[in-house]
Tab-separated table of C-alpha atoms in Angstrom:
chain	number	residue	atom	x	y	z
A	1	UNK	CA	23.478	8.660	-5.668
A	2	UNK	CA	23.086	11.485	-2.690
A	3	UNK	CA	19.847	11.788	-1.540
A	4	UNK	CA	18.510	14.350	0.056
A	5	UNK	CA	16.706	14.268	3.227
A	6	UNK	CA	14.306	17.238	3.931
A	7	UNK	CA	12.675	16.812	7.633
A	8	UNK	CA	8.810	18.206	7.551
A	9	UNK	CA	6.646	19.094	10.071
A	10	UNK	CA	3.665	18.793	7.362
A	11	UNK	CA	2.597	22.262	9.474
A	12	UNK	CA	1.182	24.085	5.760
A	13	UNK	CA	3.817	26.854	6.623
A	14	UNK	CA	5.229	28.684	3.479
A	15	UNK	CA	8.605	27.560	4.212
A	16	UNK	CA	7.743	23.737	3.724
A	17	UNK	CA	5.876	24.987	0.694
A	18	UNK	CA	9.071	26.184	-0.766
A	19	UNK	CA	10.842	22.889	0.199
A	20	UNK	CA	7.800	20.997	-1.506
A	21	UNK	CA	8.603	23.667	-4.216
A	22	UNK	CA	12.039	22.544	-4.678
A	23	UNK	CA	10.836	19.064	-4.422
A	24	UNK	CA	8.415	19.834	-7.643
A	25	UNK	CA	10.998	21.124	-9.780
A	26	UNK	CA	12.658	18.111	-9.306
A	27	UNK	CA	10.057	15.826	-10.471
A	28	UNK	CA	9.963	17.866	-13.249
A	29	UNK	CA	13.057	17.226	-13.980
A	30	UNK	CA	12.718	13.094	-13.937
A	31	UNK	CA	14.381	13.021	-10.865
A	32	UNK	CA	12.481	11.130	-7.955
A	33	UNK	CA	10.985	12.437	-4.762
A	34	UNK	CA	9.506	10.499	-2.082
A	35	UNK	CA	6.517	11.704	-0.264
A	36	UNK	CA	4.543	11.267	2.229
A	37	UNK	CA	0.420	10.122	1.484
A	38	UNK	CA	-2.328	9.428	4.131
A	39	UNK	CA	-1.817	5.579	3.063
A	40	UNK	CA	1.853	4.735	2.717
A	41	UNK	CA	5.080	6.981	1.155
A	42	UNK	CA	4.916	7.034	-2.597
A	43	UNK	CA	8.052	6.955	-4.277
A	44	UNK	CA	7.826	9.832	-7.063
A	45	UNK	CA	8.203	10.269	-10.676
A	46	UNK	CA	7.263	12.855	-13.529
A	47	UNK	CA	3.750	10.222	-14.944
A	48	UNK	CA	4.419	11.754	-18.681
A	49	UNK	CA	8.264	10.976	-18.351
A	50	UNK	CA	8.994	7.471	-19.602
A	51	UNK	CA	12.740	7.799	-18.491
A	52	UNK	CA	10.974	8.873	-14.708
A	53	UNK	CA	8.721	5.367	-15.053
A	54	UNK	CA	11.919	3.567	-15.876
A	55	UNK	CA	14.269	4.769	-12.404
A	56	UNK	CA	11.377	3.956	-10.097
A	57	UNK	CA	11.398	0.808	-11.041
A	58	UNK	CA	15.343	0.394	-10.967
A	59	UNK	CA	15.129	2.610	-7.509
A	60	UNK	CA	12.703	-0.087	-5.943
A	61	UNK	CA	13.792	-3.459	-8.190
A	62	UNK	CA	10.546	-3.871	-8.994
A	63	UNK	CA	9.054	-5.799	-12.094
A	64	UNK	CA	8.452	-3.750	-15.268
A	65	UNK	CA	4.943	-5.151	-15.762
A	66	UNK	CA	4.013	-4.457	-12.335
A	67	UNK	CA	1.811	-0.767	-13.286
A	68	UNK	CA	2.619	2.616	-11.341
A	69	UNK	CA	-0.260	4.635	-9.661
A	70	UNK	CA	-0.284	7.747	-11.106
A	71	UNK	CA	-1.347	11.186	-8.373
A	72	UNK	CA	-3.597	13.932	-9.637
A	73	UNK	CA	-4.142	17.150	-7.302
A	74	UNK	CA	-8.001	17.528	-8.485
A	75	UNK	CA	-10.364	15.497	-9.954
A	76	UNK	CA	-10.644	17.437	-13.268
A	77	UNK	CA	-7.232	16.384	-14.023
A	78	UNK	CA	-8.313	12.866	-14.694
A	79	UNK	CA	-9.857	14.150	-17.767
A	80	UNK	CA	-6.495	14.638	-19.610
A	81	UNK	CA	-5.528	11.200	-18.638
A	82	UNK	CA	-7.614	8.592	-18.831
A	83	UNK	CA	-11.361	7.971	-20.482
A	84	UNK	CA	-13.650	8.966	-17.497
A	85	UNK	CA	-17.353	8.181	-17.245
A	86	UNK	CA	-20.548	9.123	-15.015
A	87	UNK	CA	-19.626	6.248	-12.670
A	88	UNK	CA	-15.989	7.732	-12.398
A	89	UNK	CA	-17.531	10.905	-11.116
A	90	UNK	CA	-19.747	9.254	-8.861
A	91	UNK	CA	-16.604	7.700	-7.214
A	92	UNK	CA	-14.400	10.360	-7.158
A	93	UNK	CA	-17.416	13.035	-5.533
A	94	UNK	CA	-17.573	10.318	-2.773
A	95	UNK	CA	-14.074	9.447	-1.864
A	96	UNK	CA	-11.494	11.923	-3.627
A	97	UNK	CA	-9.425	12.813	-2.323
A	98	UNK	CA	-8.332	10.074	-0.326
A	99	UNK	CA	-7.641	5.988	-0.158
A	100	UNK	CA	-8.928	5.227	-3.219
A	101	UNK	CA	-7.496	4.125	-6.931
A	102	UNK	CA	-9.217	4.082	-10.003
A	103	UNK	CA	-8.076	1.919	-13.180
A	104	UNK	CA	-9.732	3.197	-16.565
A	105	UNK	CA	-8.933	2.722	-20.190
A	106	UNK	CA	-5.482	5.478	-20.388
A	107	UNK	CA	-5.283	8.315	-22.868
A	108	UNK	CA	-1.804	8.215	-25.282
A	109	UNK	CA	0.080	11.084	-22.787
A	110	UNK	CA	0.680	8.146	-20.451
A	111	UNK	CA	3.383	6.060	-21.506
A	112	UNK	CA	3.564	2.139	-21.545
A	113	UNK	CA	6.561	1.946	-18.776
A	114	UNK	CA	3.928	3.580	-16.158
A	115	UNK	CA	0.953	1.255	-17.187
A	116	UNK	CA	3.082	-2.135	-17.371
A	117	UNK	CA	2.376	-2.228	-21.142
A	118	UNK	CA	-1.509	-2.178	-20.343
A	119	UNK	CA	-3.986	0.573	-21.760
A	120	UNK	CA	-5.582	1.160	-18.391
A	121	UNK	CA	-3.895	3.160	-16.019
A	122	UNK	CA	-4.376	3.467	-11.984
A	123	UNK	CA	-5.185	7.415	-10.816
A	124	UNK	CA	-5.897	8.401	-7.580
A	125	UNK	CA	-6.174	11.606	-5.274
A	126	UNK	CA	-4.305	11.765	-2.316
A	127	UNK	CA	-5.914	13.678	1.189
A	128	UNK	CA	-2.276	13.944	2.251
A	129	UNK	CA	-1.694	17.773	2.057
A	130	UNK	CA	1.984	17.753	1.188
A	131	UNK	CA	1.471	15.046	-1.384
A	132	UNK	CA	-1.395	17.108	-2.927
A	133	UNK	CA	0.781	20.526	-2.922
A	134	UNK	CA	3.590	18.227	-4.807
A	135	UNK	CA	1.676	17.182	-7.355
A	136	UNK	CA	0.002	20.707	-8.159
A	137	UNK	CA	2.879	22.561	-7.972
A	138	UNK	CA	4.592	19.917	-10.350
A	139	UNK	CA	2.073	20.682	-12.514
A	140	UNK	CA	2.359	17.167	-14.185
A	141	UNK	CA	0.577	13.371	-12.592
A	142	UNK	CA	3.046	12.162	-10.254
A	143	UNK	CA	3.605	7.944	-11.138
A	144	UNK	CA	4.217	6.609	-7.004
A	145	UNK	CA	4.489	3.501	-5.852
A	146	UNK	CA	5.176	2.673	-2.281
A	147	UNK	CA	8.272	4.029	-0.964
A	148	UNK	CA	10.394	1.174	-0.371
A	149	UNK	CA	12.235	-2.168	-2.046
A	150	UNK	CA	10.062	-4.243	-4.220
A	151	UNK	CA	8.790	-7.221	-1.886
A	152	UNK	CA	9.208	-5.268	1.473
A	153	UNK	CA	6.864	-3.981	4.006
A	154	UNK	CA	5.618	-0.805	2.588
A	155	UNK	CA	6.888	2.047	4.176
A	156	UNK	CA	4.836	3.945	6.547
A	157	UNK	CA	7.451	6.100	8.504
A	158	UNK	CA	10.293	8.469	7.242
A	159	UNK	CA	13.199	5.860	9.335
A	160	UNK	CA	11.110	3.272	6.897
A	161	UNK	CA	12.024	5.042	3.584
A	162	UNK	CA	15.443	6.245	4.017
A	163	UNK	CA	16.220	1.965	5.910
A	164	UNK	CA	15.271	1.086	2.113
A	165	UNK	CA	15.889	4.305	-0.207
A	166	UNK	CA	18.547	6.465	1.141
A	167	UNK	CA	21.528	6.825	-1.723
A	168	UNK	CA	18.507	5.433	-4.301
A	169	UNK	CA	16.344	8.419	-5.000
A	170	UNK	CA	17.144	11.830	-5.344
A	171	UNK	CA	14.969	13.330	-2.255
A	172	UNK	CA	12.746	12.037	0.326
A	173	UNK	CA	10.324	14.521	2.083
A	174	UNK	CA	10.469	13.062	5.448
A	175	UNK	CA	6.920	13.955	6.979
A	176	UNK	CA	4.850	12.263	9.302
A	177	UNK	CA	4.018	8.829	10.257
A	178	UNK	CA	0.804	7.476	7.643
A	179	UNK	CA	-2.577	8.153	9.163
A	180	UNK	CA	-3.926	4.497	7.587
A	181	UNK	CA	-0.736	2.418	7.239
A	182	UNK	CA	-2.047	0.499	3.923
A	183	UNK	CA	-1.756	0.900	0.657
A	184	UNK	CA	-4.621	2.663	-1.281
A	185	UNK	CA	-8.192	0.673	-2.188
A	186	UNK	CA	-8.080	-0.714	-5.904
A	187	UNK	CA	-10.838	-0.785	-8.053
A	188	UNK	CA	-11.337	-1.165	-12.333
A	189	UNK	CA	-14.363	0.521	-13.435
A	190	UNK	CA	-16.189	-1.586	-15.890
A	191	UNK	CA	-19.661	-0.026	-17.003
A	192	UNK	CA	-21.999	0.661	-14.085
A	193	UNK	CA	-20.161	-1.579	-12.169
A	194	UNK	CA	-16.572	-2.260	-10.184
A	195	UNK	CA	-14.267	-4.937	-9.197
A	196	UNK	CA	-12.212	-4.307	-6.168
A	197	UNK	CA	-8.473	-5.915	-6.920
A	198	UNK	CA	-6.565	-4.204	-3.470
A	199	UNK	CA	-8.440	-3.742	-0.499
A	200	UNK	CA	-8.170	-0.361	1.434
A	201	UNK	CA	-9.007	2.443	3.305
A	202	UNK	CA	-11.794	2.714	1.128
A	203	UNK	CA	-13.662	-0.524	1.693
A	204	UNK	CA	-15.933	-2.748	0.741
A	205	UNK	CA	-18.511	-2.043	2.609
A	206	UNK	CA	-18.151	1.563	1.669
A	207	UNK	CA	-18.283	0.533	-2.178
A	208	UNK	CA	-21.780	-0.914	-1.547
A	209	UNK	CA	-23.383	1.393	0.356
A	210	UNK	CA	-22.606	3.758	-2.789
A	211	UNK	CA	-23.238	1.773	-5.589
A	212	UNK	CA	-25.425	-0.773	-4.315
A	213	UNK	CA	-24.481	-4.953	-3.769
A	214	UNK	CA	-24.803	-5.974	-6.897
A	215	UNK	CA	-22.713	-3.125	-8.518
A	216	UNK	CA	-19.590	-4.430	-6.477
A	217	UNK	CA	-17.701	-7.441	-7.166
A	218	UNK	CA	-14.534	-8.878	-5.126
A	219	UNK	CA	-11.262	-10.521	-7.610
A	220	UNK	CA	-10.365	-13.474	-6.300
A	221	UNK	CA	-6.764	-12.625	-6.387
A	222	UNK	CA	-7.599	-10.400	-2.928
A	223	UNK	CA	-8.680	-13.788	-0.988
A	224	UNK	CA	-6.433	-16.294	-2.788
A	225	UNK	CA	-3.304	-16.921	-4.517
A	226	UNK	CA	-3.220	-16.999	-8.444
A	227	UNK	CA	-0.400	-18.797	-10.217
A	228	UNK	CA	0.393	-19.012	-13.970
A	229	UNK	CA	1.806	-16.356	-16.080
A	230	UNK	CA	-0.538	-13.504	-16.167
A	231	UNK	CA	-0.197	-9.556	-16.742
A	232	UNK	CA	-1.100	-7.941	-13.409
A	233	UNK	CA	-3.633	-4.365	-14.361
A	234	UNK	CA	-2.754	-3.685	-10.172
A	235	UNK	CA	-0.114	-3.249	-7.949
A	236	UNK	CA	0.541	-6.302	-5.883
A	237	UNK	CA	-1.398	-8.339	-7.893
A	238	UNK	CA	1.320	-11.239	-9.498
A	239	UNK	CA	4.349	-10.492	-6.890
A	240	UNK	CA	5.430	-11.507	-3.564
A	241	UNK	CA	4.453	-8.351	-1.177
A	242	UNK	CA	4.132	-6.955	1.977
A	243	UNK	CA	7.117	-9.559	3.357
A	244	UNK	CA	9.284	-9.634	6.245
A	245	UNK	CA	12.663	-11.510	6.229
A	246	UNK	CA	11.490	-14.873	7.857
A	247	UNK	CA	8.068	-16.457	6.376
A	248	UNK	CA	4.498	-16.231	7.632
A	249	UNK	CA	2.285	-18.771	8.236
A	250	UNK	CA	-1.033	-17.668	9.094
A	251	UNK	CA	-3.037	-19.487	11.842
A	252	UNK	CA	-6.726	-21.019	11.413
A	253	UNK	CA	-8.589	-22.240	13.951
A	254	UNK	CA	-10.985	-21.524	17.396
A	255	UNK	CA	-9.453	-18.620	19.555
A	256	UNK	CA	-8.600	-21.183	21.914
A	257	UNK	CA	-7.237	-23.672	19.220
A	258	UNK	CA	-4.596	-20.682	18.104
A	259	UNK	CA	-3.626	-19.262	21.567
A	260	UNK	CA	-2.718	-23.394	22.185
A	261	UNK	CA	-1.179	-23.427	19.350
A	262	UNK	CA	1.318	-20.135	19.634
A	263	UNK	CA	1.876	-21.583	23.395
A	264	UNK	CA	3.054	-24.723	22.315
A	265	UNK	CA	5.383	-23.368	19.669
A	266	UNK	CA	6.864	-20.775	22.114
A	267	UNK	CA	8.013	-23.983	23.716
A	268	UNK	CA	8.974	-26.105	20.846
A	269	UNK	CA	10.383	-23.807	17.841
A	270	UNK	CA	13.055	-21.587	19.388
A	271	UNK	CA	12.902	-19.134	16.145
A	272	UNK	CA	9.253	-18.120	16.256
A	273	UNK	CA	8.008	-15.269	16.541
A	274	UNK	CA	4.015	-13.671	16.888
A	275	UNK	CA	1.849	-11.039	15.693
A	276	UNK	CA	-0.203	-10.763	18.473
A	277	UNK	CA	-3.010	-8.822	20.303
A	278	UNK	CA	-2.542	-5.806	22.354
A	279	UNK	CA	-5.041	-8.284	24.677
A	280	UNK	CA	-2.281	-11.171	23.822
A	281	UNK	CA	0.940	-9.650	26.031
A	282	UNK	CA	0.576	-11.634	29.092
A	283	UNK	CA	0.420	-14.805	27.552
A	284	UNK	CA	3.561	-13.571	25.490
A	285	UNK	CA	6.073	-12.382	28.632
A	286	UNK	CA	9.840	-13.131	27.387
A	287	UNK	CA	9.026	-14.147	24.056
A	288	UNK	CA	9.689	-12.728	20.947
A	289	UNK	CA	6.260	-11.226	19.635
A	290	UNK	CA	4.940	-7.651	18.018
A	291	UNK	CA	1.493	-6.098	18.823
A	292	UNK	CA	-0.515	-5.032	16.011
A	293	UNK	CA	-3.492	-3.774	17.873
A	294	UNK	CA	-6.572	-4.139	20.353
A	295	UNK	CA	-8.379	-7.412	19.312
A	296	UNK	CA	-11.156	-5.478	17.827
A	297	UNK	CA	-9.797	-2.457	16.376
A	298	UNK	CA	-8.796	-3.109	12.704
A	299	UNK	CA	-8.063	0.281	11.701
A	300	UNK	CA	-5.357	0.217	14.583
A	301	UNK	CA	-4.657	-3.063	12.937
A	302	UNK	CA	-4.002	-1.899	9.690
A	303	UNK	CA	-1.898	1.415	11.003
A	304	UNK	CA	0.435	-0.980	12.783
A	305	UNK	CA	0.651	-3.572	10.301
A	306	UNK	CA	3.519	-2.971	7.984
A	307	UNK	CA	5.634	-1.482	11.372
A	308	UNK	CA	5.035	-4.643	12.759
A	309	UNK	CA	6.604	-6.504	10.246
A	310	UNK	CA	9.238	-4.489	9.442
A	311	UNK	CA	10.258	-4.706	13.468
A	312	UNK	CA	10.527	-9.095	13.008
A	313	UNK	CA	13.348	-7.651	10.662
A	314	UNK	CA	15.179	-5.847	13.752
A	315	UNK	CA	15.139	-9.063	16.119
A	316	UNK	CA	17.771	-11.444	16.301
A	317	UNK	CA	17.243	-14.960	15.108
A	318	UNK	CA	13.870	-15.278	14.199
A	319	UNK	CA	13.394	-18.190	11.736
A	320	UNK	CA	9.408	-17.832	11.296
A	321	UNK	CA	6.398	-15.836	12.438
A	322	UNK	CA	3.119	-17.064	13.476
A	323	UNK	CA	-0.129	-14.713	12.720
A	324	UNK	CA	-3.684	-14.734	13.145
A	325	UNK	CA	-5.961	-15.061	9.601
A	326	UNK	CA	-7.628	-11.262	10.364
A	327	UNK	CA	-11.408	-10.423	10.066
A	328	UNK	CA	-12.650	-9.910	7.030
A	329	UNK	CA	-15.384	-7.042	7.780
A	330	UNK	CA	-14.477	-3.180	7.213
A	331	UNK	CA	-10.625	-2.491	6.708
A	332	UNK	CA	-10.166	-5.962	7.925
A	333	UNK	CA	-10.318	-7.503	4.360
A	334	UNK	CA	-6.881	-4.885	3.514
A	335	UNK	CA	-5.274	-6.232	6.834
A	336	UNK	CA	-5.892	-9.987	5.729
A	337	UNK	CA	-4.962	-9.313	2.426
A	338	UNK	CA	-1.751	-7.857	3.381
A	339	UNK	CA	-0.516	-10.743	5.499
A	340	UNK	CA	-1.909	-12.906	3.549
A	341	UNK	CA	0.379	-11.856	0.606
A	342	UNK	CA	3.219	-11.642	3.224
A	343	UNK	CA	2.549	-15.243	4.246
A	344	UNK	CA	2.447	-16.264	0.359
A	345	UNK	CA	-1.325	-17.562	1.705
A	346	UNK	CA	0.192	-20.321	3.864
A	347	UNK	CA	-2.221	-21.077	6.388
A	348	UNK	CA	-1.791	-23.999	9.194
A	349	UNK	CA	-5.040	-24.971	10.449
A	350	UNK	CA	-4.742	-26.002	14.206
């Protein structure tokens, strides 16, 4: 396939609005479009176009029971395809449009191959201007998942998407860099109440303030890995995500217990590599290690995340990384939750 790749300057000019034009009528065509979001690239699809469901997951070689997000441009939209409810609105007045995902019971215009054979369905509203002119000038939901191979690091640059896409998908709108770097927040509505599957922009902390402590309710598949044959109702709920070539193995321990620790294996394992600390680079001098942020920063954290694992992929010889386990306050919960589904939750206590 010949994809082609459309630079933006995501400037609002009417010339990119013709390009996202162009882009539109392609979607509704069933071709696929990849896009830029303020979380990660979505990798596009007509929502109402079984056939469309059906390529993205060829495109990214992705399981079929592993459900598509689908993108509305306003929240009215949601009406025609899902069962909304007060709490819904509640939501959406608070945080649409941006980093958060909704799963409700779907309406019949969705078809099985988006929802993974469930009867709920995942919609969100994206902040990301070009992604919101996409989907309104489509004119139909736009089914995305991230923009890159199934079991990668999601894709959070243009050089990211065409690496993994280019010659897959039939054009990629190659904007800007994400402003977040992680996927959107997850969360099933279930009477006055939610339970948060993916961890976000959107956080925890956030849900709470809203609806109040007792209204919120974290899966255990966001702190710890499930086994046994189950149908996932979120993205990167049953499948190895988020990974670099060489394992993980996350670190546990006393600051002083893990710096000893990476020290020793700089010495000992000639392979290893670290996610480190901006703070981190003058213990690190000649060895093979990534930044991901200032100590306490973990929305730099999170921005830098999937970059820095995608960069282990670029070095020569690396055989395993070492991480820290992240905070778990704020965004810090999405940035553990991430490596910890990179690392397949294998944790080394030292």
């Amino acid at each position: 396939m010949k994809t082609e790749i459309i630079p933006l300057h995501e400037d609002g000019s009417k010339e990119e609005e013709a390009i996202i034009a162009r882009g539109a009528e392609f979607i509704r065509e069933g071709k696929l479009v990849v896009f830029p979001t303020e979380t990660v690239y979505g990798l596009g699809g007509n929502a109402l176009d079984a056939e469309a469901a059906k390529k993205i997951y060829a495109a990214k070689g992705r399981p079929s029971d592993n459900p598509l997000i689908i993108h509305i441009a306003d929240i009215g939209d949601a009406e025609h395809y899902c069962e909304t409810s007060d709490l819904f609105y509640r939501l959406a007045c608070a945080f649409w449009p941006g980093p958060l995902t909704m799963i409700m019971k779907k309406k019949p215009c969705i078809p099985d191959s988006v929802t993974g054979g469930m009867d709920t369905v995942a919609v969100r509203l994206p902040s990301n201007p070009t992604a919101n002119t996409l989907i309104r000038l489509a004119g139909v939901p736009i089914a995305a998942p991230s923009a890159n191979l199934s079991g990668h690091p999601s894709p959070t640059t243009k050089e990211h998407v065409i690496f993994d896409l280019d010659g897959r998908v039939d054009m990629i709108l190659a904007g800007n860099p994400a402003d977040i770097g992680l996927e959107s927040t997850v969360i099933k509505l279930e009477d006055d109440r939610v339970i948060l599957l993916r961890p976000g922009g959107v956080t925890y902390e956030d849900l709470c303030t809203l609806l109040g402590k007792d209204h919120v309710t974290v899966d255990r598949i966001v702190l710890e890995k499930v086994t046994g044959d189950f149908k996932p109702i979120s993205p990167g709920m049953k499948y190895r995500h988020y990974a670099p070539k060489a394992p993980v193995i996350l670190l546990n321990g006393t600051e002083e217990a893990i710096l000893a620790a990476m020290k020793e294996k700089q010495k000992t394992e000639p392979g290893a590599a670290f996610l480190i600390y901006d703070e981190d680079k003058p213990d690190f001098e000649g060895c093979t290690a990534v930044t991901i942020g200032p100590r306490n920063d973990p929305a730099m954290q999170a921005h830098r995340l999937f970059a820095c694992l995608r960069a282990f992929d670029d070095m020569e010889n690396v055989t395993v990384i070492y991480a820290r386990i992240p905070g778990r306050e704020g965004i810090g919960l999405a940035v553990y939750n991430r490596l910890a589904k990179a690392a397949g939750f294998t944790v080394q206590d030292v």
